[in-house]
PDB file of N, CA and C in Angstrom:
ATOM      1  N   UNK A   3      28.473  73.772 131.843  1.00  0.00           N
ATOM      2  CA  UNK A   3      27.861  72.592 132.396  1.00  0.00           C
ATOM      3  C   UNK A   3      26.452  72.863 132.882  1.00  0.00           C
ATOM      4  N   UNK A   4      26.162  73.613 133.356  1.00  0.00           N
ATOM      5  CA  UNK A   4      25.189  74.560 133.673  1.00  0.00           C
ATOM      6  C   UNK A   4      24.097  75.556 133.083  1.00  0.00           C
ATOM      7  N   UNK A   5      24.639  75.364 132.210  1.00  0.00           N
ATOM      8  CA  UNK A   5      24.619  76.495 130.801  1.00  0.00           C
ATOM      9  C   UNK A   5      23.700  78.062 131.614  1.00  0.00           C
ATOM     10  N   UNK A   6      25.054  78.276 132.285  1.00  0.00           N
ATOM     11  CA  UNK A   6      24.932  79.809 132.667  1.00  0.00           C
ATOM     12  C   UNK A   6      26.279  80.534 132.624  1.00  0.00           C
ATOM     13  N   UNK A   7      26.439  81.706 132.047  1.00  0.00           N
ATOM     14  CA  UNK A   7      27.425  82.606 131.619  1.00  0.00           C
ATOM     15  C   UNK A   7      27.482  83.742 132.730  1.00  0.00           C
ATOM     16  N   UNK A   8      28.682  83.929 132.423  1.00  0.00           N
ATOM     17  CA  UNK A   8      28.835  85.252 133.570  1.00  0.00           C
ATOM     18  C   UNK A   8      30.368  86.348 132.392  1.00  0.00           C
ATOM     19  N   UNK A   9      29.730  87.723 132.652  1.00  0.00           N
ATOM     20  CA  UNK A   9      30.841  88.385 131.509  1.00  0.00           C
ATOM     21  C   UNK A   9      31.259  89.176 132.152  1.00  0.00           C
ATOM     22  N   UNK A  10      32.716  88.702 132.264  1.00  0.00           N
ATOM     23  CA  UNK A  10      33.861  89.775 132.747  1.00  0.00           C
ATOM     24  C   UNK A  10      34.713  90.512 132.074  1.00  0.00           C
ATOM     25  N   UNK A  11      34.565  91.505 132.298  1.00  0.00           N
ATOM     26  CA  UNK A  11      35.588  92.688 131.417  1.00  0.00           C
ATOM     27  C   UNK A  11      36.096  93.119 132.372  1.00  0.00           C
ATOM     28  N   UNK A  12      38.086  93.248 131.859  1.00  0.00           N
ATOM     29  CA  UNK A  12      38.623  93.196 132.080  1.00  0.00           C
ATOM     30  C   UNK A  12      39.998  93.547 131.551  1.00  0.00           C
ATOM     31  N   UNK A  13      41.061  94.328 132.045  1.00  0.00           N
ATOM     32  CA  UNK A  13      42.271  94.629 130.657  1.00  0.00           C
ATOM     33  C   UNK A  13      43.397  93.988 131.651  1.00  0.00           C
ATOM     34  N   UNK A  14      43.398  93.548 132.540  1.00  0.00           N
ATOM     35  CA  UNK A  14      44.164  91.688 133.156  1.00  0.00           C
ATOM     36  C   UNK A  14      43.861  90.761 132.994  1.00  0.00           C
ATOM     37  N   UNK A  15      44.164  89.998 132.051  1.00  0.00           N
ATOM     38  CA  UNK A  15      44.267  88.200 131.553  1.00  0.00           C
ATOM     39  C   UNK A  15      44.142  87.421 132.516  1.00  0.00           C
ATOM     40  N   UNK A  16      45.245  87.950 133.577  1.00  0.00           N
ATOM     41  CA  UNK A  16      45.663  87.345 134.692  1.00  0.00           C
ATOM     42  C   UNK A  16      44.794  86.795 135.727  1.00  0.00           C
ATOM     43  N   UNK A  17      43.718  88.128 135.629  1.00  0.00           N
ATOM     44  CA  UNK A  17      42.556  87.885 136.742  1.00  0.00           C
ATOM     45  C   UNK A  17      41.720  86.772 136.270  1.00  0.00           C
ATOM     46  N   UNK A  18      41.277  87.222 135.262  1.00  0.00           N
ATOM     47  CA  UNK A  18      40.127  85.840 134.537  1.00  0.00           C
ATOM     48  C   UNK A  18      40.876  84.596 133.813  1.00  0.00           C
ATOM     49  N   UNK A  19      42.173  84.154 133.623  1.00  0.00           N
ATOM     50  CA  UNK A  19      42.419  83.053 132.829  1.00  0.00           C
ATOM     51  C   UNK A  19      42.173  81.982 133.731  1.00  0.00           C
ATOM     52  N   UNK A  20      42.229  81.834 134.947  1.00  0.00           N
ATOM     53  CA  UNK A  20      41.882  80.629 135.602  1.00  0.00           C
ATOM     54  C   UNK A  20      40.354  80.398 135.840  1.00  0.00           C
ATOM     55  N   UNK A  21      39.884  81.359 135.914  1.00  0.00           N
ATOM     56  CA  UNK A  21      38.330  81.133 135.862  1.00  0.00           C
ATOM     57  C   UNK A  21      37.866  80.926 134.308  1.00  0.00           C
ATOM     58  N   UNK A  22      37.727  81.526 133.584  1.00  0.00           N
ATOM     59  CA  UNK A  22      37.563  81.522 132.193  1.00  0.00           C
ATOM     60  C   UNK A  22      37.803  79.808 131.524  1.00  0.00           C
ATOM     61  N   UNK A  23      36.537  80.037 130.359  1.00  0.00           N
ATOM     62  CA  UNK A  23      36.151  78.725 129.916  1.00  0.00           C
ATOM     63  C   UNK A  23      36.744  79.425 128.115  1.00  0.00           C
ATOM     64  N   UNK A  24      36.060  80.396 128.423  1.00  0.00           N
ATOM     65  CA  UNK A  24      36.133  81.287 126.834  1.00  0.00           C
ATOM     66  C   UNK A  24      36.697  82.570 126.996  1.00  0.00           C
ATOM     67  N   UNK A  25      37.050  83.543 125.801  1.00  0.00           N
ATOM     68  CA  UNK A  25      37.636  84.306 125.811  1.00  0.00           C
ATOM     69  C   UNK A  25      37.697  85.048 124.212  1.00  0.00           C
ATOM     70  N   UNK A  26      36.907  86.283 124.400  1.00  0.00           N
ATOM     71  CA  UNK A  26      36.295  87.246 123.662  1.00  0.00           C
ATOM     72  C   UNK A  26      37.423  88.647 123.853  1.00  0.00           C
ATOM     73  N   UNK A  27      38.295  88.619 122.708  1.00  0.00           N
ATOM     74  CA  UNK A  27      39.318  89.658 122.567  1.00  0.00           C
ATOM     75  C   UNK A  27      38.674  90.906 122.249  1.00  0.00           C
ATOM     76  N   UNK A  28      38.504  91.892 122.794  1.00  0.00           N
ATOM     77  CA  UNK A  28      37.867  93.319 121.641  1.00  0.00           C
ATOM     78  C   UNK A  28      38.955  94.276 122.061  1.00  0.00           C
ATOM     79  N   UNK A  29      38.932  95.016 120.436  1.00  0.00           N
ATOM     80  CA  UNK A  29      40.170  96.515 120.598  1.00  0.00           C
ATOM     81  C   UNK A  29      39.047  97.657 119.525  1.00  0.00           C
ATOM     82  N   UNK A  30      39.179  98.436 120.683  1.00  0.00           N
ATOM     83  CA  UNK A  30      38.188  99.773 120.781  1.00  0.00           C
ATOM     84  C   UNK A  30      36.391  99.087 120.062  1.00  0.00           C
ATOM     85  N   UNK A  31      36.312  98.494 121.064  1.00  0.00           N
ATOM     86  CA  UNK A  31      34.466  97.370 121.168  1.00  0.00           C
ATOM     87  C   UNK A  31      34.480  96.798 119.285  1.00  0.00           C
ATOM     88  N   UNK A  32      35.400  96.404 118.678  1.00  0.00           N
ATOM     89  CA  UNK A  32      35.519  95.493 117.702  1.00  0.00           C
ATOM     90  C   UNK A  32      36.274  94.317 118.083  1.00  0.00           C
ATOM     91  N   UNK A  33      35.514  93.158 118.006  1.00  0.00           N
ATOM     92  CA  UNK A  33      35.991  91.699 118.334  1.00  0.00           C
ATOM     93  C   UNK A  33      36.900  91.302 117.321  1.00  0.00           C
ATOM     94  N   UNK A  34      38.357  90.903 117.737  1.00  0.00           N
ATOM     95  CA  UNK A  34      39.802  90.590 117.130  1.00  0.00           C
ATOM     96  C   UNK A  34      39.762  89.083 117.495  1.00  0.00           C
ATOM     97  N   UNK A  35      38.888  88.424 118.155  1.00  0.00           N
ATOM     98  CA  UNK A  35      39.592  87.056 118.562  1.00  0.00           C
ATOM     99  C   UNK A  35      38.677  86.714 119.143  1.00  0.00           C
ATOM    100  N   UNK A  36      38.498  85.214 119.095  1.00  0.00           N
ATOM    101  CA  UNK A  36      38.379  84.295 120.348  1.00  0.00           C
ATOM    102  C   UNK A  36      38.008  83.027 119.872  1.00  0.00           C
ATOM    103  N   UNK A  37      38.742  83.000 121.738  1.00  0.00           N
ATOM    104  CA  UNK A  37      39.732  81.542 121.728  1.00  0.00           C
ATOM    105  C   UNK A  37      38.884  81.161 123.006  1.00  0.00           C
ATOM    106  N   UNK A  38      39.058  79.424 122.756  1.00  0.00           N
ATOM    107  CA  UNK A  38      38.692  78.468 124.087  1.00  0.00           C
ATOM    108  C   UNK A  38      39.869  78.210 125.245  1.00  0.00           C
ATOM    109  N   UNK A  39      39.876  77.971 126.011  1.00  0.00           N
ATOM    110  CA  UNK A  39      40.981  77.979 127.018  1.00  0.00           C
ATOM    111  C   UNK A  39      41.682  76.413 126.395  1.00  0.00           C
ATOM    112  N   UNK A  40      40.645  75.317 126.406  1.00  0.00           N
ATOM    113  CA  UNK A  40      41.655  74.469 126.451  1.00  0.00           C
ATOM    114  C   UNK A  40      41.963  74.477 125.182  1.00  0.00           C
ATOM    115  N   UNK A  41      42.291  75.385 124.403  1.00  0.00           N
ATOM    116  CA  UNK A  41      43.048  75.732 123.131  1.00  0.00           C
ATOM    117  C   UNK A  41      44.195  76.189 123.423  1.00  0.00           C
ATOM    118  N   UNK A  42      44.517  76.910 123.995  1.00  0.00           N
ATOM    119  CA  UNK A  42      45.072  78.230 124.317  1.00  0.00           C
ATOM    120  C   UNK A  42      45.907  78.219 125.748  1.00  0.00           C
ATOM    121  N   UNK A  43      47.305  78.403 125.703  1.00  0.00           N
ATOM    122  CA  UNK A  43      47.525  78.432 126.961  1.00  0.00           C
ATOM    123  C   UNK A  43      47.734  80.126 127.280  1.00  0.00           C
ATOM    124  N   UNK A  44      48.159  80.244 128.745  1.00  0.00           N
ATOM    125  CA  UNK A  44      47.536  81.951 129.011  1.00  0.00           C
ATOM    126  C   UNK A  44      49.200  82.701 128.248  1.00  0.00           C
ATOM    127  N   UNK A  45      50.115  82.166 127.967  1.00  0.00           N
ATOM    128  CA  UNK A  45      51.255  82.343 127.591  1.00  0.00           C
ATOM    129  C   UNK A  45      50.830  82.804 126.251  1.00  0.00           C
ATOM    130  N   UNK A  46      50.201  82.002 125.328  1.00  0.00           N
ATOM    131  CA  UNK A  46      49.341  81.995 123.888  1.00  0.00           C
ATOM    132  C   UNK A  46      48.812  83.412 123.800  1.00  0.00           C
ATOM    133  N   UNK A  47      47.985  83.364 124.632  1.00  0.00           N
ATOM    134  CA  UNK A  47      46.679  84.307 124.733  1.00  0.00           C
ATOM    135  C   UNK A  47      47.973  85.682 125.296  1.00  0.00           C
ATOM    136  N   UNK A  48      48.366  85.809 125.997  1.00  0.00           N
ATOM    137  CA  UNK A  48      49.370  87.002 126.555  1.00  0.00           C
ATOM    138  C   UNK A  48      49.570  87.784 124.883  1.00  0.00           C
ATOM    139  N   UNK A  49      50.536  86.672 124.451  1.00  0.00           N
ATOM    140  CA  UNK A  49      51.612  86.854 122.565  1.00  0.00           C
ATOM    141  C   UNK A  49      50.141  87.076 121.498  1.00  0.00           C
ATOM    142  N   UNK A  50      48.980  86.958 121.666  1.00  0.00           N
ATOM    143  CA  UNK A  50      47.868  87.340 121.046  1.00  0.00           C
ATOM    144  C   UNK A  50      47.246  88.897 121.886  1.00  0.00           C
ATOM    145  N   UNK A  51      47.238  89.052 122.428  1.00  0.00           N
ATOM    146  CA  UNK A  51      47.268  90.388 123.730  1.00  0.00           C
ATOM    147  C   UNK A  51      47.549  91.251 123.082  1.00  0.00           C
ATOM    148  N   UNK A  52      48.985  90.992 122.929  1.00  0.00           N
ATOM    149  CA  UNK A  52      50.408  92.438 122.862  1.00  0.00           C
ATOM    150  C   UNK A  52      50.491  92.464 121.313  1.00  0.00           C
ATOM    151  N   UNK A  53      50.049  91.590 121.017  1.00  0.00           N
ATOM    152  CA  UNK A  53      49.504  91.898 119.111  1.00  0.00           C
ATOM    153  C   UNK A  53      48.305  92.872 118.950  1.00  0.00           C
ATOM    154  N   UNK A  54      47.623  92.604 119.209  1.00  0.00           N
ATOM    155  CA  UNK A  54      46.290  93.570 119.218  1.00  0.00           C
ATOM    156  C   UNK A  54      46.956  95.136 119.600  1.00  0.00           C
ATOM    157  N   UNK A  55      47.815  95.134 121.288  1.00  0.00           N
ATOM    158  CA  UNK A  55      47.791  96.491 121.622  1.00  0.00           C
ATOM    159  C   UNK A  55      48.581  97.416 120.710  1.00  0.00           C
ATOM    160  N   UNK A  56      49.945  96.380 119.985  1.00  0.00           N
ATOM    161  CA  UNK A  56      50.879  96.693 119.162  1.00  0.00           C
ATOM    162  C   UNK A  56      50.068  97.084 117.556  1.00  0.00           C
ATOM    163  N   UNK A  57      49.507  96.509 117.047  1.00  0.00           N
ATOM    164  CA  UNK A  57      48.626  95.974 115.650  1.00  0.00           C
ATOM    165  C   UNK A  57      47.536  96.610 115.732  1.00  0.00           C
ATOM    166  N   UNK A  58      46.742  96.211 116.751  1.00  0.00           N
ATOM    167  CA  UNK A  58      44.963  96.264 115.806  1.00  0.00           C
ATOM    168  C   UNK A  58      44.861  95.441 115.648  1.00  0.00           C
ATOM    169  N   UNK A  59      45.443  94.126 115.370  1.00  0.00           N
ATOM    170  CA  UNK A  59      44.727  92.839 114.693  1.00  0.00           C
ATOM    171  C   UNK A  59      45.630  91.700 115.414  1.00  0.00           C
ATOM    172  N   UNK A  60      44.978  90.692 115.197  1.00  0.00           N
ATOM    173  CA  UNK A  60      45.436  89.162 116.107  1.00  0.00           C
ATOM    174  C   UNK A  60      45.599  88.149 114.740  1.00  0.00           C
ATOM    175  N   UNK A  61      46.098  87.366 114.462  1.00  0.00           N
ATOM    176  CA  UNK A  61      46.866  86.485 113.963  1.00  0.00           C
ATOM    177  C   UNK A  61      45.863  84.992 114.607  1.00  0.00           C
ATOM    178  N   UNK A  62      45.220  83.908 114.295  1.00  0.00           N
ATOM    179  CA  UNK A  62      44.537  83.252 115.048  1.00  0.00           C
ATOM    180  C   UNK A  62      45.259  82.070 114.553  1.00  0.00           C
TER     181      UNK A  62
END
């Protein structure tokens, strides 16, 4: 709204899904994903998570 960004890194979902507008997946600094929140519920985004840590790769 503002058009100012702020970048949090982070390996808890938990901390940033209520703040978070967007959401930039990376596994070992290669980008696997991303998703908008009101796409995505944090349940979504969790089962996209544990793919990456399991995989390497996300399913979109």
């Amino acid at each position: 709204e503002q058009g100012k960004s702020c970048i949090f890194i982070t390996h808890n979902i938990y901390h940033v899904y209520p703040a978070a507008d967007r959401f930039v997946v990376l596994d070992r600094g290669r980008t696997v994903g991303e998703f908008i929140k009101k796409d995505i519920s944090l349940e979504e985004l969790v089962n996209k998570l544990y793919l990456v840590a399991r995989t390497g790769e996300i399913s979109q």
